[in-house]
């Protein structure tokens, strides 16, 4: 069992894919669910639509987190001189970013939908909505930070014998 | 299907996996469960072909799902407000299918590190593009259906709700970017210079 088997890039690519796919699941849920609320708000008060696009924008930021981690991890993948250690670290980094993005997108979708519907009746809800959305967004940011720290460890590893 | 359908789905597969694993362990052939051997002995062409198939298949599934969701709302809303029928159908085309840029050029069938790399890259790249397009299609479909219903209520809303759809469609774009990045490093399938297989599991 060698330290640098030829199947090590399988896990590295799995990390890239999972970072993008799982955060996309969260973003899709967030965008569509808050989009439903925004369309409902628009039929009653069209002048508030532009301000209530904030949940959709924050979901897009989660997608950018996933994109950044995917790009960073895929920059470190190579065919030769790639250890299993590097492969599993890349997989872990991708899963960390992906699942936190999934959770953040889910939260943003739910909060965005409910708060936007309440915004029709009470305009003071807006500040509260932004505060709650920030706390939901920060989950994805934590995943991004952990993924970046893990990815930095790969370059410290010794090369293949 | 009912309250316990997820128990059947996850519980049954877990049970079968545990039974198979314990059988292998207790009959002395625990070495047979070897993930590395499986990854080395499967052909890189299998991985690459599966990736390309998933790319196209999942993208088409996402486009179809989005069109179906939006179309149902357009037809339903068109009963009361027939003016929305042509304006909103243009939005169905957002669920486009990204053509497979990932086409391997096979030379000879040999198991080198670079060919393994290419096979895995094409598999995961195709899965990424396909899954992201699937999710983008569903998201744009749902956003489009609510846009159609909002447009039926008030024609001025259509352009504003379109912004939500634009944010949804960038998901497919990001998936395409990541897929292209993954495949960009992978070289074509080439024969090894000395005719040797790098894995002990290949005959």
Coordinates of C-alpha atoms in Angstrom, one line a residue:
Chain A
X1 CA 0.0 0.0 0.0
X2 CA 1.8 3.1 -1.2
X3 CA 1.6 6.6 0.1
X4 CA 0.9 7.9 -3.4
X5 CA -1.4 5.4 -5.1
X6 CA -2.7 6.2 -8.6
X7 CA -6.3 6.5 -7.3
X8 CA -5.5 9.4 -4.9
X9 CA -6.9 12.1 -7.3
X10 CA -10.3 10.4 -7.1
X11 CA -10.8 11.8 -3.7
X12 CA -9.4 15.2 -4.6
X13 CA -11.8 15.6 -7.4
X14 CA -14.5 14.4 -5.1
X15 CA -13.7 17.3 -2.9
X16 CA -14.0 19.8 -5.8
X17 CA -17.3 18.3 -6.9
X18 CA -18.9 18.2 -3.4
X19 CA -17.9 21.8 -2.6
X20 CA -19.7 23.0 -5.7
X21 CA -22.7 20.6 -5.8
X22 CA -23.7 20.8 -2.1
X23 CA -23.4 24.5 -1.9
X24 CA -25.4 24.7 -5.1
X25 CA -28.2 22.7 -3.5
X26 CA -28.3 25.3 -0.7
X27 CA -28.2 28.2 -3.1
X28 CA -31.0 26.7 -5.3
X29 CA -33.2 26.2 -2.3
X30 CA -32.5 29.7 -0.9
X31 CA -33.1 31.4 -4.3
X32 CA -36.3 29.6 -5.1
X33 CA -37.8 29.8 -1.7
X34 CA -37.2 33.4 -1.2
X35 CA -38.2 34.0 -4.8
X36 CA -41.6 32.6 -4.0
X37 CA -41.9 35.1 -1.1
X38 CA -40.7 38.0 -3.2
X39 CA -43.3 37.3 -5.9
X40 CA -46.0 37.2 -3.2
X41 CA -44.8 40.5 -1.9
X42 CA -44.7 42.0 -5.3
X43 CA -48.3 41.5 -6.0
X44 CA -49.2 43.7 -2.9
X45 CA -46.4 46.2 -2.7
X46 CA -44.2 46.4 -5.9
X47 CA -42.1 49.2 -4.5
X48 CA -40.5 47.0 -1.9
X49 CA -39.2 44.3 -4.4
X50 CA -35.8 45.8 -4.8
X51 CA -35.1 45.9 -1.0
X52 CA -36.4 42.4 -0.6
X53 CA -33.9 40.9 -3.0
X54 CA -31.4 40.7 -0.2
X55 CA -32.0 37.0 0.5
X56 CA -31.4 36.2 -3.2
X57 CA -28.2 38.1 -3.2
X58 CA -27.0 36.4 -0.1
X59 CA -27.7 33.0 -1.6
X60 CA -25.6 34.0 -4.5
X61 CA -22.7 34.8 -2.1
X62 CA -22.9 31.2 -0.8
X63 CA -22.5 30.0 -4.4
X64 CA -19.4 32.2 -4.7
X65 CA -18.0 30.5 -1.6
X66 CA -18.4 27.1 -3.2
X67 CA -16.9 28.4 -6.4
X68 CA -13.8 29.8 -4.6
X69 CA -13.2 26.6 -2.7
X70 CA -13.6 24.5 -5.8
X71 CA -11.2 26.6 -7.8
X72 CA -8.6 26.5 -5.0
X73 CA -8.8 22.8 -4.6
X74 CA -8.7 22.0 -8.3
X75 CA -5.6 24.2 -8.6
X76 CA -3.7 21.8 -6.3
X77 CA -4.7 18.5 -8.1
X78 CA -2.0 16.8 -10.2
X79 CA -1.6 13.4 -11.8
X80 CA 1.8 12.5 -10.4
X81 CA 3.4 13.3 -7.0
X82 CA -0.1 13.5 -5.3
X83 CA -0.3 11.7 -2.0
X84 CA -3.4 10.1 -0.5
X85 CA -3.0 12.5 2.4
X86 CA -3.5 15.4 -0.1
X87 CA -6.5 13.6 -1.6
X88 CA -8.3 13.2 1.6
X89 CA -7.6 16.7 2.8
X90 CA -9.0 18.0 -0.4
X91 CA -12.1 15.8 0.0
X92 CA -12.5 17.1 3.6
X93 CA -12.2 20.7 2.6
X94 CA -14.7 20.3 -0.2
X95 CA -17.2 18.5 2.1
X96 CA -16.8 21.2 4.8
X97 CA -17.5 24.0 2.4
X98 CA -20.3 22.1 0.6
X99 CA -22.3 21.0 3.6
X100 CA -22.1 24.4 5.4
X101 CA -23.2 26.1 2.2
X102 CA -26.1 23.7 2.0
X103 CA -27.1 24.6 5.6
X104 CA -26.6 28.3 5.0
X105 CA -28.6 28.3 1.8
X106 CA -31.4 26.4 3.5
X107 CA -31.6 28.9 6.3
X108 CA -31.4 31.9 4.0
X109 CA -34.3 30.5 2.0
X110 CA -36.6 29.9 4.9
X111 CA -35.8 33.2 6.6
X112 CA -36.0 35.1 3.4
X113 CA -39.4 33.7 2.5
X114 CA -41.0 34.3 5.9
X115 CA -39.5 37.7 6.5
X116 CA -40.3 39.0 3.1
X117 CA -43.9 38.0 3.5
X118 CA -44.0 39.8 6.9
X119 CA -42.4 42.9 5.2
X120 CA -45.6 43.4 3.3
X121 CA -47.4 44.3 6.5
X122 CA -44.7 45.7 8.8
X123 CA -41.8 47.7 7.4
X124 CA -39.7 47.5 10.6
X125 CA -39.2 43.8 9.8
X126 CA -36.5 44.8 7.3
X127 CA -33.7 45.4 9.8
X128 CA -34.5 42.2 11.6
X129 CA -34.5 40.2 8.4
X130 CA -31.1 41.5 7.5
X131 CA -29.7 40.6 10.9
X132 CA -31.1 37.1 10.7
X133 CA -29.8 36.7 7.2
X134 CA -26.3 37.7 8.2
X135 CA -26.2 35.1 10.9
X136 CA -27.4 32.5 8.4
X137 CA -24.8 33.6 5.8
X138 CA -22.0 33.4 8.3
X139 CA -22.4 29.6 8.4
X140 CA -21.2 29.4 4.9
X141 CA -18.4 31.7 5.7
X142 CA -17.2 29.4 8.5
X143 CA -17.1 26.5 6.1
X144 CA -15.1 28.6 3.6
X145 CA -12.6 29.4 6.3
X146 CA -12.2 25.8 7.4
X147 CA -11.8 24.7 3.8
X148 CA -9.1 27.3 3.2
X149 CA -7.2 26.3 6.3
X150 CA -7.4 22.6 5.4
X151 CA -6.2 23.4 1.8
X152 CA -3.2 25.2 3.1
X153 CA -2.1 22.1 4.9
X154 CA -1.6 20.2 1.7
X155 CA 1.4 22.2 0.5
X156 CA 3.2 21.4 3.8
X157 CA 3.1 17.7 3.1
X158 CA 6.3 16.0 1.8
X159 CA 6.2 14.7 -1.8
X160 CA 6.0 11.2 -3.0
X161 CA 9.0 8.9 -2.6
Chain B
X1 CA -45.1 5.5 0.4
X2 CA -45.9 6.8 3.8
X3 CA -44.4 7.9 7.1
X4 CA -41.7 5.2 7.0
X5 CA -40.6 5.3 3.4
X6 CA -37.3 6.9 4.3
X7 CA -36.8 4.1 6.8
X8 CA -37.1 1.5 4.0
X9 CA -34.8 3.5 1.7
X10 CA -31.9 4.1 4.1
X11 CA -32.5 1.3 6.5
X12 CA -32.6 -1.5 3.9
X13 CA -29.5 -0.4 2.1
X14 CA -27.6 0.1 5.3
X15 CA -28.7 -3.4 6.5
X16 CA -27.7 -5.0 3.2
X17 CA -24.3 -3.3 3.3
X18 CA -23.7 -4.3 6.9
X19 CA -24.6 -8.0 6.2
X20 CA -22.3 -8.1 3.2
X21 CA -19.4 -6.5 5.1
X22 CA -19.8 -8.9 8.1
X23 CA -20.1 -11.9 5.8
X24 CA -16.8 -11.0 4.1
X25 CA -15.2 -10.4 7.5
X26 CA -16.2 -13.6 9.1
X27 CA -15.5 -15.9 6.2
X28 CA -11.9 -14.8 6.1
X29 CA -12.0 -12.7 3.0
X30 CA -12.1 -9.3 4.6
X31 CA -9.3 -8.2 2.2
X32 CA -11.8 -8.5 -0.6
X33 CA -13.4 -5.2 0.4
X34 CA -10.7 -3.0 -1.1
X35 CA -11.7 0.4 -2.2
X36 CA -8.2 1.1 -3.7
X37 CA -8.4 -2.1 -5.8
X38 CA -11.8 -1.2 -7.1
X39 CA -10.6 2.3 -8.1
X40 CA -7.5 0.9 -9.8
X41 CA -9.0 -2.0 -11.7
X42 CA -12.0 -0.1 -13.2
X43 CA -11.1 1.3 -16.5
X44 CA -10.5 5.0 -16.9
X45 CA -12.8 4.9 -19.9
X46 CA -15.6 3.7 -17.6
X47 CA -15.2 6.7 -15.4
X48 CA -14.9 9.1 -18.3
X49 CA -18.0 7.8 -20.1
X50 CA -20.1 7.8 -16.9
X51 CA -19.1 11.4 -16.3
X52 CA -20.1 12.5 -19.8
X53 CA -23.3 10.6 -19.6
X54 CA -24.2 12.1 -16.3
X55 CA -23.3 15.6 -17.6
X56 CA -25.7 15.4 -20.5
X57 CA -28.4 13.4 -18.7
X58 CA -28.6 15.5 -15.5
X59 CA -28.5 18.7 -17.5
X60 CA -31.4 17.6 -19.7
X61 CA -33.3 16.5 -16.6
X62 CA -32.8 19.9 -15.0
X63 CA -33.9 21.7 -18.1
X64 CA -37.0 19.5 -18.5
X65 CA -37.9 19.8 -14.8
X66 CA -37.6 23.6 -15.0
X67 CA -39.7 23.8 -18.2
X68 CA -42.3 21.6 -16.7
X69 CA -42.6 23.6 -13.5
X70 CA -42.8 26.9 -15.3
X71 CA -45.1 25.6 -18.0
X72 CA -47.6 24.3 -15.5
X73 CA -47.8 27.8 -13.9
X74 CA -48.0 29.5 -17.3
X75 CA -50.9 27.3 -18.4
X76 CA -52.7 27.7 -15.1
X77 CA -52.2 31.4 -15.0
X78 CA -53.1 31.8 -18.6
X79 CA -56.7 30.7 -17.9
X80 CA -57.4 34.0 -16.2
X81 CA -54.8 36.2 -17.8
X82 CA -54.1 35.0 -21.4
X83 CA -51.6 37.8 -22.1
X84 CA -48.8 36.0 -20.2
X85 CA -48.6 33.1 -22.6
X86 CA -46.0 34.3 -25.0
X87 CA -44.0 36.6 -22.8
X88 CA -43.1 34.0 -20.2
X89 CA -42.3 31.1 -22.5
X90 CA -39.0 32.8 -23.4
X91 CA -37.9 32.2 -19.8
X92 CA -38.1 28.4 -20.3
X93 CA -35.0 28.6 -22.4
X94 CA -32.9 29.5 -19.4
X95 CA -32.7 25.8 -18.7
X96 CA -30.2 25.2 -21.5
X97 CA -28.1 22.1 -21.8
X98 CA -24.3 22.8 -21.8
X99 CA -22.8 20.7 -24.6
X100 CA -20.2 18.1 -23.6
X101 CA -16.9 19.7 -24.1
X102 CA -15.5 16.7 -22.4
X103 CA -14.8 14.3 -25.2
X104 CA -11.9 11.9 -24.7
X105 CA -9.7 10.8 -27.6
X106 CA -8.7 7.3 -26.9
X107 CA -5.4 6.0 -28.2
X108 CA -4.5 2.7 -26.6
X109 CA -5.9 1.0 -23.5
X110 CA -3.2 1.3 -20.8
X111 CA -3.4 2.1 -17.2
X112 CA -1.0 5.0 -16.5
X113 CA -1.3 7.6 -13.7
X114 CA -2.2 10.3 -16.2
X115 CA -5.0 8.2 -17.6
X116 CA -6.4 7.4 -14.2
X117 CA -6.3 11.2 -13.5
X118 CA -8.2 11.9 -16.7
X119 CA -10.8 9.3 -16.0
X120 CA -11.5 10.7 -12.5
X121 CA -11.5 14.3 -13.8
X122 CA -14.0 13.6 -16.5
X123 CA -16.3 11.6 -14.0
X124 CA -16.3 14.3 -11.3
X125 CA -16.4 17.1 -13.8
X126 CA -19.4 15.7 -15.6
X127 CA -21.2 15.0 -12.3
X128 CA -20.5 18.5 -11.2
X129 CA -21.8 20.1 -14.4
X130 CA -24.8 17.8 -14.5
X131 CA -25.8 18.2 -10.9
X132 CA -25.4 22.0 -10.9
X133 CA -27.4 22.3 -14.1
X134 CA -30.1 20.1 -12.6
X135 CA -30.3 22.3 -9.5
X136 CA -30.2 25.4 -11.6
X137 CA -33.0 24.1 -13.8
X138 CA -35.2 23.4 -10.8
X139 CA -34.5 26.7 -9.2
X140 CA -35.1 28.7 -12.3
X141 CA -38.3 26.7 -12.9
X142 CA -39.7 27.5 -9.5
X143 CA -38.7 31.1 -9.8
X144 CA -40.1 31.3 -13.3
X145 CA -43.4 29.8 -12.2
X146 CA -43.8 32.4 -9.4
X147 CA -42.8 35.1 -12.0
X148 CA -45.5 33.9 -14.3
X149 CA -48.1 34.1 -11.6
X150 CA -47.0 37.5 -10.4
X151 CA -47.1 38.7 -14.0
X152 CA -50.7 37.4 -14.3
X153 CA -51.6 39.6 -11.3
X154 CA -49.6 42.7 -12.4
X155 CA -47.7 43.0 -15.7
X156 CA -45.2 45.5 -14.3
X157 CA -43.8 42.9 -12.0
X158 CA -42.3 40.6 -14.6
X159 CA -39.0 42.4 -15.1
X160 CA -38.4 42.7 -11.4
X161 CA -39.0 39.1 -10.6
X162 CA -36.8 38.2 -13.5
X163 CA -33.8 39.3 -11.3
X164 CA -34.4 36.4 -9.1
X165 CA -34.3 34.1 -12.1
X166 CA -31.0 35.6 -13.2
X167 CA -29.5 34.8 -9.8
X168 CA -30.8 31.3 -10.2
X169 CA -29.2 30.8 -13.6
X170 CA -25.8 31.8 -12.5
X171 CA -25.7 28.5 -10.6
X172 CA -25.4 26.6 -13.9
X173 CA -22.7 29.0 -15.0
X174 CA -20.6 28.3 -11.9
X175 CA -21.0 24.6 -12.3
X176 CA -19.8 24.9 -15.9
X177 CA -16.8 26.9 -14.8
X178 CA -15.8 24.4 -12.1
X179 CA -16.3 21.5 -14.6
X180 CA -14.1 23.2 -17.2
X181 CA -11.4 23.9 -14.6
X182 CA -11.4 20.2 -13.5
X183 CA -11.1 18.9 -17.1
X184 CA -8.5 21.6 -18.2
X185 CA -5.7 19.8 -16.3
X186 CA -6.5 16.4 -17.6
X187 CA -4.6 15.3 -20.7
X188 CA -6.1 13.1 -23.3
X189 CA -5.9 9.3 -22.9
X190 CA -2.4 8.4 -24.1
X191 CA -0.4 5.2 -24.2
X192 CA 2.4 4.7 -21.7
X193 CA 5.9 5.0 -23.2
X194 CA 7.2 1.8 -21.8
X195 CA 4.3 -0.7 -22.0
X196 CA 3.8 -1.2 -18.2
X197 CA 0.8 -0.9 -16.0
X198 CA 1.3 1.1 -12.9
X199 CA -1.2 -0.9 -10.8
X200 CA -0.8 -4.5 -9.5
X201 CA -4.5 -5.0 -9.9
X202 CA -4.6 -4.8 -13.6
X203 CA -4.2 -7.9 -15.7

